[in-house]
Amino acid sequence: MTTLLVLGNINQFTFANSVIAANAKAEEIFGQGLTNIFVVHSRDSYAKLKSNEDWVSHTEENGVSRELFVDKIIEITSEDGSIKRFVDYIEFILKGIPNGSSLIVDITNGTSLQKNLLSIASYILDVRNQYTIDVSKLFELTEERGFLPTDILLSCYSPVPDSTRLDSIAYLNLSEMVRYRKIIESHTNRYVAIDPSSSDREFFKDNLGHSIQLKLQGDQSKDNAIYRIAASSISASVEDLIRLLVSKFVLTDTPDGVDRKTFGQKLKIIQAKIEKDAPSDFDVEFFSKFNDFILYLRNSSTHKGKLLTDLEKFKAELSVKMAFPFIEFYTDIVHPLLSSGELSREPKHMKKLTYADIAPEDALYYGLDGDDTGKILEELFLACSDESSFRKLSKDVANAISKISKFVSDKLGKNAIVFEAGDDLLFKGNLQEDTLLEMQAMYSQLTPGLTCSIGYGRSFQEVYLALKLAKTQPGKNAIVGIELC
């Protein structure tokens, strides 16, 4: 199977030319033409191509059937919600493509914003086959406009430069540094939030960045010694984080004594406090083993040995990489336990959330998820011999979720939708049970009699657990609300 992901266009000639070029390119590099075409439209491009379908006749004359097209309208803007819906849809497409299938992303069509976002999303999701019609080359070959011959289109259908190739010619792996820079900024903000007066933002941030630059230099030069230097450098930021936690929450009466203790001793001080008062649902065994592993990795990577073997290089590189999840674990999990009294708090209990417990002004989260969609797909794989059943199921489920999403937006406002992808919907508001039952009925009517379950609660954790419980009910198709107290 070969799939094309393409943006819509108000110009039917450009749109048809790009699809025909992609089909020819698929035959050239994959040995078969396109079998699926996902089109992301704006409302304008969908309406324009729908109003004049000369392009359909032209593409079919060139071996591309209209039945291959799956249309989706997503208004792409610079707003976070719009970008998220767009990326979620691309990820949904990628997840639905069987292993071993091929994918082409065309960025000939759309606005500059749409093209840029599609290209970036494709890079993040590791889609390498991105193509566009090279207009300059096209104008050199022909003065014709409108629908163009396949041979000319194919000769002008050029690959978009792969941004990861910059890493092979740039000294400091530019695209990877961009990613790390955002991660470092996020971790630095969390580190400073622990104690703004005692933290050293510039040292923590700059040292992490310098360590990553050293690591990337090691990647380029294959010099094992540089990895060891990078491991030693990054450990300074890690140790400063642990020093801050110990002096702020454990040795508050003798903060000056913290600096005289080793990294291992500081970890043991925090670990002892956590183990003594940890809530019952905290994984103490993992905490202990994680600390031991990081401590061993740090000591064996930074303390100099006589030989710089490939194993030592591997350990040093791993020490650099593991520093980031270690920092995240201590800022996001350990710090809240130390700072908010969670250590002495009893574990939460779960109870059913009834409508009598919900005030009219309460805002709840609702999760809707199709039942047994994966199982139905398995049955189709075993029983079907063509693609039509898969395509119909996909369209039916997508249509059902889209209609229910509109139904929710009409009742609660357009900002009520938090997440929409596949057979899942997450939204916020306050709805009565009869309205939720109406949504379940809509899902069944718009699909081949399929069912869906709904869970709700006041937090993401509660709605997640509620939806899981709803899925365990006999026959599913349930509505469950819970609260943690």
PDB file of C-alpha atoms in Angstrom, residues 252-454:
ATOM      1  CA  THR A 252      16.707  23.135  56.427  1.00  0.00           C
ATOM      2  CA  ASP A 253      18.439  23.902  59.732  1.00  0.00           C
ATOM      3  CA  THR A 254      21.955  23.251  58.423  1.00  0.00           C
ATOM      4  CA  PRO A 255      21.936  24.197  54.714  1.00  0.00           C
ATOM      5  CA  ASP A 256      25.671  24.930  54.789  1.00  0.00           C
ATOM      6  CA  GLY A 257      26.381  21.300  55.604  1.00  0.00           C
ATOM      7  CA  VAL A 258      24.814  20.119  52.366  1.00  0.00           C
ATOM      8  CA  ASP A 259      27.813  21.132  50.272  1.00  0.00           C
ATOM      9  CA  ARG A 260      30.115  18.878  52.303  1.00  0.00           C
ATOM     10  CA  LYS A 261      28.135  15.776  51.416  1.00  0.00           C
ATOM     11  CA  THR A 262      28.720  13.647  48.335  1.00  0.00           C
ATOM     12  CA  PHE A 263      26.158  13.236  45.584  1.00  0.00           C
ATOM     13  CA  GLY A 264      25.395   9.718  46.798  1.00  0.00           C
ATOM     14  CA  GLN A 265      24.877  10.905  50.379  1.00  0.00           C
ATOM     15  CA  LYS A 266      22.454  13.601  49.232  1.00  0.00           C
ATOM     16  CA  LEU A 267      20.440  11.042  47.276  1.00  0.00           C
ATOM     17  CA  LYS A 268      20.291   8.790  50.342  1.00  0.00           C
ATOM     18  CA  ILE A 269      19.042  11.695  52.494  1.00  0.00           C
ATOM     19  CA  ILE A 270      16.131  12.357  50.124  1.00  0.00           C
ATOM     20  CA  GLN A 271      15.463   8.648  49.681  1.00  0.00           C
ATOM     21  CA  ALA A 272      15.305   8.066  53.444  1.00  0.00           C
ATOM     22  CA  LYS A 273      12.730  10.839  53.886  1.00  0.00           C
ATOM     23  CA  ILE A 274      10.596   9.559  51.011  1.00  0.00           C
ATOM     24  CA  GLU A 275      10.745   5.928  52.170  1.00  0.00           C
ATOM     25  CA  LYS A 276       9.796   6.867  55.726  1.00  0.00           C
ATOM     26  CA  ASP A 277       6.619   8.768  54.900  1.00  0.00           C
ATOM     27  CA  ALA A 278       5.778   7.783  51.332  1.00  0.00           C
ATOM     28  CA  PRO A 279       2.093   7.228  50.439  1.00  0.00           C
ATOM     29  CA  SER A 280       1.155   3.613  49.846  1.00  0.00           C
ATOM     30  CA  ASP A 281       0.871   4.050  46.076  1.00  0.00           C
ATOM     31  CA  PHE A 282       4.423   5.397  45.679  1.00  0.00           C
ATOM     32  CA  ASP A 283       6.832   2.856  44.117  1.00  0.00           C
ATOM     33  CA  VAL A 284       9.641   2.924  46.673  1.00  0.00           C
ATOM     34  CA  GLU A 285      11.474   0.007  45.039  1.00  0.00           C
ATOM     35  CA  PHE A 286      11.683   1.806  41.700  1.00  0.00           C
ATOM     36  CA  PHE A 287      12.823   4.984  43.466  1.00  0.00           C
ATOM     37  CA  SER A 288      15.661   3.133  45.169  1.00  0.00           C
ATOM     38  CA  LYS A 289      16.809   1.258  42.073  1.00  0.00           C
ATOM     39  CA  PHE A 290      16.597   4.338  39.875  1.00  0.00           C
ATOM     40  CA  ASN A 291      18.771   6.282  42.299  1.00  0.00           C
ATOM     41  CA  ASP A 292      21.291   3.424  42.512  1.00  0.00           C
ATOM     42  CA  PHE A 293      21.495   3.143  38.733  1.00  0.00           C
ATOM     43  CA  ILE A 294      21.990   6.877  38.162  1.00  0.00           C
ATOM     44  CA  LEU A 295      24.568   7.050  40.948  1.00  0.00           C
ATOM     45  CA  TYR A 296      26.532   4.107  39.541  1.00  0.00           C
ATOM     46  CA  LEU A 297      26.338   5.480  36.008  1.00  0.00           C
ATOM     47  CA  ARG A 298      27.487   8.910  37.152  1.00  0.00           C
ATOM     48  CA  ASN A 299      30.397   7.587  39.248  1.00  0.00           C
ATOM     49  CA  SER A 300      31.641   5.122  36.651  1.00  0.00           C
ATOM     50  CA  SER A 301      31.411   7.726  33.872  1.00  0.00           C
ATOM     51  CA  THR A 302      33.000  10.723  35.587  1.00  0.00           C
ATOM     52  CA  HIS A 303      35.721   9.066  37.668  1.00  0.00           C
ATOM     53  CA  LYS A 304      38.695   8.659  35.389  1.00  0.00           C
ATOM     54  CA  GLY A 305      39.928   5.234  34.417  1.00  0.00           C
ATOM     55  CA  LYS A 306      42.958   4.217  32.418  1.00  0.00           C
ATOM     56  CA  LEU A 307      41.070   3.021  29.353  1.00  0.00           C
ATOM     57  CA  LEU A 308      38.503   4.788  27.226  1.00  0.00           C
ATOM     58  CA  THR A 309      36.894   1.702  25.732  1.00  0.00           C
ATOM     59  CA  ASP A 310      33.712   1.637  23.647  1.00  0.00           C
ATOM     60  CA  LEU A 311      31.892   0.400  26.749  1.00  0.00           C
ATOM     61  CA  GLU A 312      33.085   3.412  28.740  1.00  0.00           C
ATOM     62  CA  LYS A 313      32.012   5.678  25.887  1.00  0.00           C
ATOM     63  CA  PHE A 314      28.580   4.024  25.886  1.00  0.00           C
ATOM     64  CA  LYS A 315      28.207   4.513  29.653  1.00  0.00           C
ATOM     65  CA  ALA A 316      29.244   8.167  29.423  1.00  0.00           C
ATOM     66  CA  GLU A 317      26.814   8.828  26.579  1.00  0.00           C
ATOM     67  CA  LEU A 318      24.035   7.061  28.483  1.00  0.00           C
ATOM     68  CA  SER A 319      24.834   9.140  31.559  1.00  0.00           C
ATOM     69  CA  VAL A 320      24.261  12.325  29.541  1.00  0.00           C
ATOM     70  CA  LYS A 321      20.991  11.069  28.088  1.00  0.00           C
ATOM     71  CA  MET A 322      19.668   9.768  31.425  1.00  0.00           C
ATOM     72  CA  ALA A 323      20.326  13.107  33.116  1.00  0.00           C
ATOM     73  CA  PHE A 324      17.178  14.554  31.556  1.00  0.00           C
ATOM     74  CA  PRO A 325      14.665  11.917  32.745  1.00  0.00           C
ATOM     75  CA  PHE A 326      16.406  11.998  36.141  1.00  0.00           C
ATOM     76  CA  ILE A 327      15.914  15.785  36.369  1.00  0.00           C
ATOM     77  CA  GLU A 328      12.302  15.387  35.254  1.00  0.00           C
ATOM     78  CA  PHE A 329      11.676  12.679  37.874  1.00  0.00           C
ATOM     79  CA  TYR A 330      12.994  14.862  40.693  1.00  0.00           C
ATOM     80  CA  THR A 331      11.324  18.105  39.593  1.00  0.00           C
ATOM     81  CA  ASP A 332       7.943  16.614  38.633  1.00  0.00           C
ATOM     82  CA  ILE A 333       7.540  13.738  41.100  1.00  0.00           C
ATOM     83  CA  VAL A 334       9.911  14.027  44.054  1.00  0.00           C
ATOM     84  CA  HIS A 335       9.700  17.813  44.483  1.00  0.00           C
ATOM     85  CA  PRO A 336       5.868  17.891  44.766  1.00  0.00           C
ATOM     86  CA  LEU A 337       6.038  15.130  47.389  1.00  0.00           C
ATOM     87  CA  LEU A 338       8.576  17.061  49.435  1.00  0.00           C
ATOM     88  CA  SER A 339       6.919  20.464  49.099  1.00  0.00           C
ATOM     89  CA  SER A 340       3.170  19.840  49.393  1.00  0.00           C
ATOM     90  CA  GLY A 341       2.857  17.416  52.290  1.00  0.00           C
ATOM     91  CA  GLU A 342       1.981  14.496  50.037  1.00  0.00           C
ATOM     92  CA  LEU A 343       4.311  12.292  52.071  1.00  0.00           C
ATOM     93  CA  SER A 344       1.930  12.252  55.006  1.00  0.00           C
ATOM     94  CA  ARG A 345      -1.270  12.260  53.009  1.00  0.00           C
ATOM     95  CA  GLU A 346      -3.473   9.185  52.856  1.00  0.00           C
ATOM     96  CA  PRO A 347      -3.926   7.627  49.398  1.00  0.00           C
ATOM     97  CA  LYS A 348      -7.036   8.718  47.575  1.00  0.00           C
ATOM     98  CA  HIS A 349     -10.145   6.568  47.397  1.00  0.00           C
ATOM     99  CA  MET A 350     -12.430   6.256  44.409  1.00  0.00           C
ATOM    100  CA  LYS A 351     -16.185   6.554  44.588  1.00  0.00           C
ATOM    101  CA  LYS A 352     -18.971   6.804  42.060  1.00  0.00           C
ATOM    102  CA  LEU A 353     -19.854  10.349  41.018  1.00  0.00           C
ATOM    103  CA  THR A 354     -23.644  10.689  40.786  1.00  0.00           C
ATOM    104  CA  TYR A 355     -25.619  13.548  39.298  1.00  0.00           C
ATOM    105  CA  ALA A 356     -26.750  14.453  42.801  1.00  0.00           C
ATOM    106  CA  ASP A 357     -23.090  15.255  43.572  1.00  0.00           C
ATOM    107  CA  ILE A 358     -22.771  17.664  40.638  1.00  0.00           C
ATOM    108  CA  ALA A 359     -23.699  21.316  41.026  1.00  0.00           C
ATOM    109  CA  PRO A 360     -24.952  23.230  37.966  1.00  0.00           C
ATOM    110  CA  GLU A 361     -21.832  25.410  37.981  1.00  0.00           C
ATOM    111  CA  ASP A 362     -19.401  22.461  38.164  1.00  0.00           C
ATOM    112  CA  ALA A 363     -17.131  21.926  35.164  1.00  0.00           C
ATOM    113  CA  LEU A 364     -16.489  18.278  34.339  1.00  0.00           C
ATOM    114  CA  TYR A 365     -14.336  16.453  31.826  1.00  0.00           C
ATOM    115  CA  TYR A 366     -16.007  13.850  29.630  1.00  0.00           C
ATOM    116  CA  GLY A 367     -14.210  11.157  27.657  1.00  0.00           C
ATOM    117  CA  LEU A 368     -15.978   9.279  24.858  1.00  0.00           C
ATOM    118  CA  ASP A 369     -14.316   6.247  23.297  1.00  0.00           C
ATOM    119  CA  GLY A 370     -15.583   3.767  20.727  1.00  0.00           C
ATOM    120  CA  ASP A 371     -15.966   0.214  22.035  1.00  0.00           C
ATOM    121  CA  ASP A 372     -14.008  -2.696  20.527  1.00  0.00           C
ATOM    122  CA  THR A 373     -12.821  -0.741  17.470  1.00  0.00           C
ATOM    123  CA  GLY A 374      -9.537  -2.652  17.555  1.00  0.00           C
ATOM    124  CA  LYS A 375     -11.352  -5.986  17.778  1.00  0.00           C
ATOM    125  CA  ILE A 376     -13.573  -5.071  14.822  1.00  0.00           C
ATOM    126  CA  LEU A 377     -10.465  -4.167  12.801  1.00  0.00           C
ATOM    127  CA  GLU A 378      -8.961  -7.558  13.625  1.00  0.00           C
ATOM    128  CA  GLU A 379     -12.121  -9.252  12.333  1.00  0.00           C
ATOM    129  CA  LEU A 380     -11.933  -7.213   9.122  1.00  0.00           C
ATOM    130  CA  PHE A 381      -8.308  -8.210   8.623  1.00  0.00           C
ATOM    131  CA  LEU A 382      -9.307 -11.854   8.880  1.00  0.00           C
ATOM    132  CA  ALA A 383     -12.554 -11.704   6.887  1.00  0.00           C
ATOM    133  CA  CYS A 384     -12.131  -9.022   4.187  1.00  0.00           C
ATOM    134  CA  SER A 385     -10.403  -9.331   0.839  1.00  0.00           C
ATOM    135  CA  ASP A 386     -10.534  -5.676  -0.261  1.00  0.00           C
ATOM    136  CA  GLU A 387     -10.096  -2.207   1.178  1.00  0.00           C
ATOM    137  CA  SER A 388     -13.668  -0.952   0.900  1.00  0.00           C
ATOM    138  CA  SER A 389     -14.778  -2.305   4.291  1.00  0.00           C
ATOM    139  CA  PHE A 390     -11.796  -0.711   6.041  1.00  0.00           C
ATOM    140  CA  ARG A 391     -12.378   2.593   4.293  1.00  0.00           C
ATOM    141  CA  LYS A 392     -16.099   2.582   5.116  1.00  0.00           C
ATOM    142  CA  LEU A 393     -15.469   1.821   8.785  1.00  0.00           C
ATOM    143  CA  SER A 394     -12.869   4.594   8.985  1.00  0.00           C
ATOM    144  CA  LYS A 395     -15.215   7.107   7.376  1.00  0.00           C
ATOM    145  CA  ASP A 396     -18.171   6.065   9.541  1.00  0.00           C
ATOM    146  CA  VAL A 397     -16.232   6.364  12.800  1.00  0.00           C
ATOM    147  CA  ALA A 398     -14.625   9.675  11.785  1.00  0.00           C
ATOM    148  CA  ASN A 399     -18.008  11.035  10.728  1.00  0.00           C
ATOM    149  CA  ALA A 400     -19.632   9.929  13.985  1.00  0.00           C
ATOM    150  CA  ILE A 401     -16.960  11.593  16.128  1.00  0.00           C
ATOM    151  CA  SER A 402     -17.146  14.740  13.993  1.00  0.00           C
ATOM    152  CA  LYS A 403     -20.953  14.961  14.320  1.00  0.00           C
ATOM    153  CA  ILE A 404     -20.839  14.342  18.078  1.00  0.00           C
ATOM    154  CA  SER A 405     -18.086  16.957  18.399  1.00  0.00           C
ATOM    155  CA  LYS A 406     -20.306  19.488  16.618  1.00  0.00           C
ATOM    156  CA  PHE A 407     -23.225  18.450  18.824  1.00  0.00           C
ATOM    157  CA  VAL A 408     -21.096  19.156  21.921  1.00  0.00           C
ATOM    158  CA  SER A 409     -19.806  22.461  20.536  1.00  0.00           C
ATOM    159  CA  ASP A 410     -23.347  23.617  19.781  1.00  0.00           C
ATOM    160  CA  LYS A 411     -24.374  22.938  23.375  1.00  0.00           C
ATOM    161  CA  LEU A 412     -21.240  23.964  25.269  1.00  0.00           C
ATOM    162  CA  GLY A 413     -19.348  26.296  22.941  1.00  0.00           C
ATOM    163  CA  LYS A 414     -16.502  25.730  20.484  1.00  0.00           C
ATOM    164  CA  ASN A 415     -13.858  25.771  23.234  1.00  0.00           C
ATOM    165  CA  ALA A 416     -15.451  22.772  24.954  1.00  0.00           C
ATOM    166  CA  ILE A 417     -13.585  20.284  22.753  1.00  0.00           C
ATOM    167  CA  VAL A 418     -10.223  19.404  24.315  1.00  0.00           C
ATOM    168  CA  PHE A 419      -9.193  16.481  22.093  1.00  0.00           C
ATOM    169  CA  GLU A 420     -10.638  14.817  19.000  1.00  0.00           C
ATOM    170  CA  ALA A 421      -8.914  11.981  17.131  1.00  0.00           C
ATOM    171  CA  GLY A 422      -9.823   8.542  15.838  1.00  0.00           C
ATOM    172  CA  ASP A 423     -12.743   7.186  17.876  1.00  0.00           C
ATOM    173  CA  ASP A 424     -11.876   9.348  20.916  1.00  0.00           C
ATOM    174  CA  LEU A 425     -13.370  12.613  22.126  1.00  0.00           C
ATOM    175  CA  LEU A 426     -12.502  14.618  25.245  1.00  0.00           C
ATOM    176  CA  PHE A 427     -14.551  17.669  26.150  1.00  0.00           C
ATOM    177  CA  LYS A 428     -15.358  19.922  29.104  1.00  0.00           C
ATOM    178  CA  GLY A 429     -18.723  21.116  30.385  1.00  0.00           C
ATOM    179  CA  ASN A 430     -21.758  20.028  32.383  1.00  0.00           C
ATOM    180  CA  LEU A 431     -24.241  17.692  30.713  1.00  0.00           C
ATOM    181  CA  GLN A 432     -27.158  15.642  31.992  1.00  0.00           C
ATOM    182  CA  GLU A 433     -27.314  11.891  31.503  1.00  0.00           C
ATOM    183  CA  ASP A 434     -30.030  12.088  28.829  1.00  0.00           C
ATOM    184  CA  THR A 435     -27.675  14.200  26.699  1.00  0.00           C
ATOM    185  CA  LEU A 436     -24.888  11.625  27.090  1.00  0.00           C
ATOM    186  CA  LEU A 437     -27.337   8.860  26.118  1.00  0.00           C
ATOM    187  CA  GLU A 438     -28.269  10.889  23.038  1.00  0.00           C
ATOM    188  CA  MET A 439     -24.572  11.031  22.080  1.00  0.00           C
ATOM    189  CA  GLN A 440     -24.270   7.244  22.425  1.00  0.00           C
ATOM    190  CA  ALA A 441     -27.318   6.834  20.200  1.00  0.00           C
ATOM    191  CA  MET A 442     -25.763   9.156  17.600  1.00  0.00           C
ATOM    192  CA  TYR A 443     -22.562   7.089  17.572  1.00  0.00           C
ATOM    193  CA  SER A 444     -24.535   3.855  17.022  1.00  0.00           C
ATOM    194  CA  GLN A 445     -26.687   5.384  14.269  1.00  0.00           C
ATOM    195  CA  LEU A 446     -23.750   6.930  12.383  1.00  0.00           C
ATOM    196  CA  THR A 447     -21.682   3.719  12.489  1.00  0.00           C
ATOM    197  CA  PRO A 448     -22.709   0.147  11.668  1.00  0.00           C
ATOM    198  CA  GLY A 449     -24.385  -0.231  15.072  1.00  0.00           C
ATOM    199  CA  LEU A 450     -21.176   0.244  17.061  1.00  0.00           C
ATOM    200  CA  THR A 451     -21.250   1.375  20.676  1.00  0.00           C
ATOM    201  CA  CYS A 452     -19.210   3.822  22.721  1.00  0.00           C
ATOM    202  CA  SER A 453     -18.505   4.317  26.410  1.00  0.00           C
ATOM    203  CA  ILE A 454     -18.378   7.614  28.302  1.00  0.00           C
TER     204      ILE A 454
END
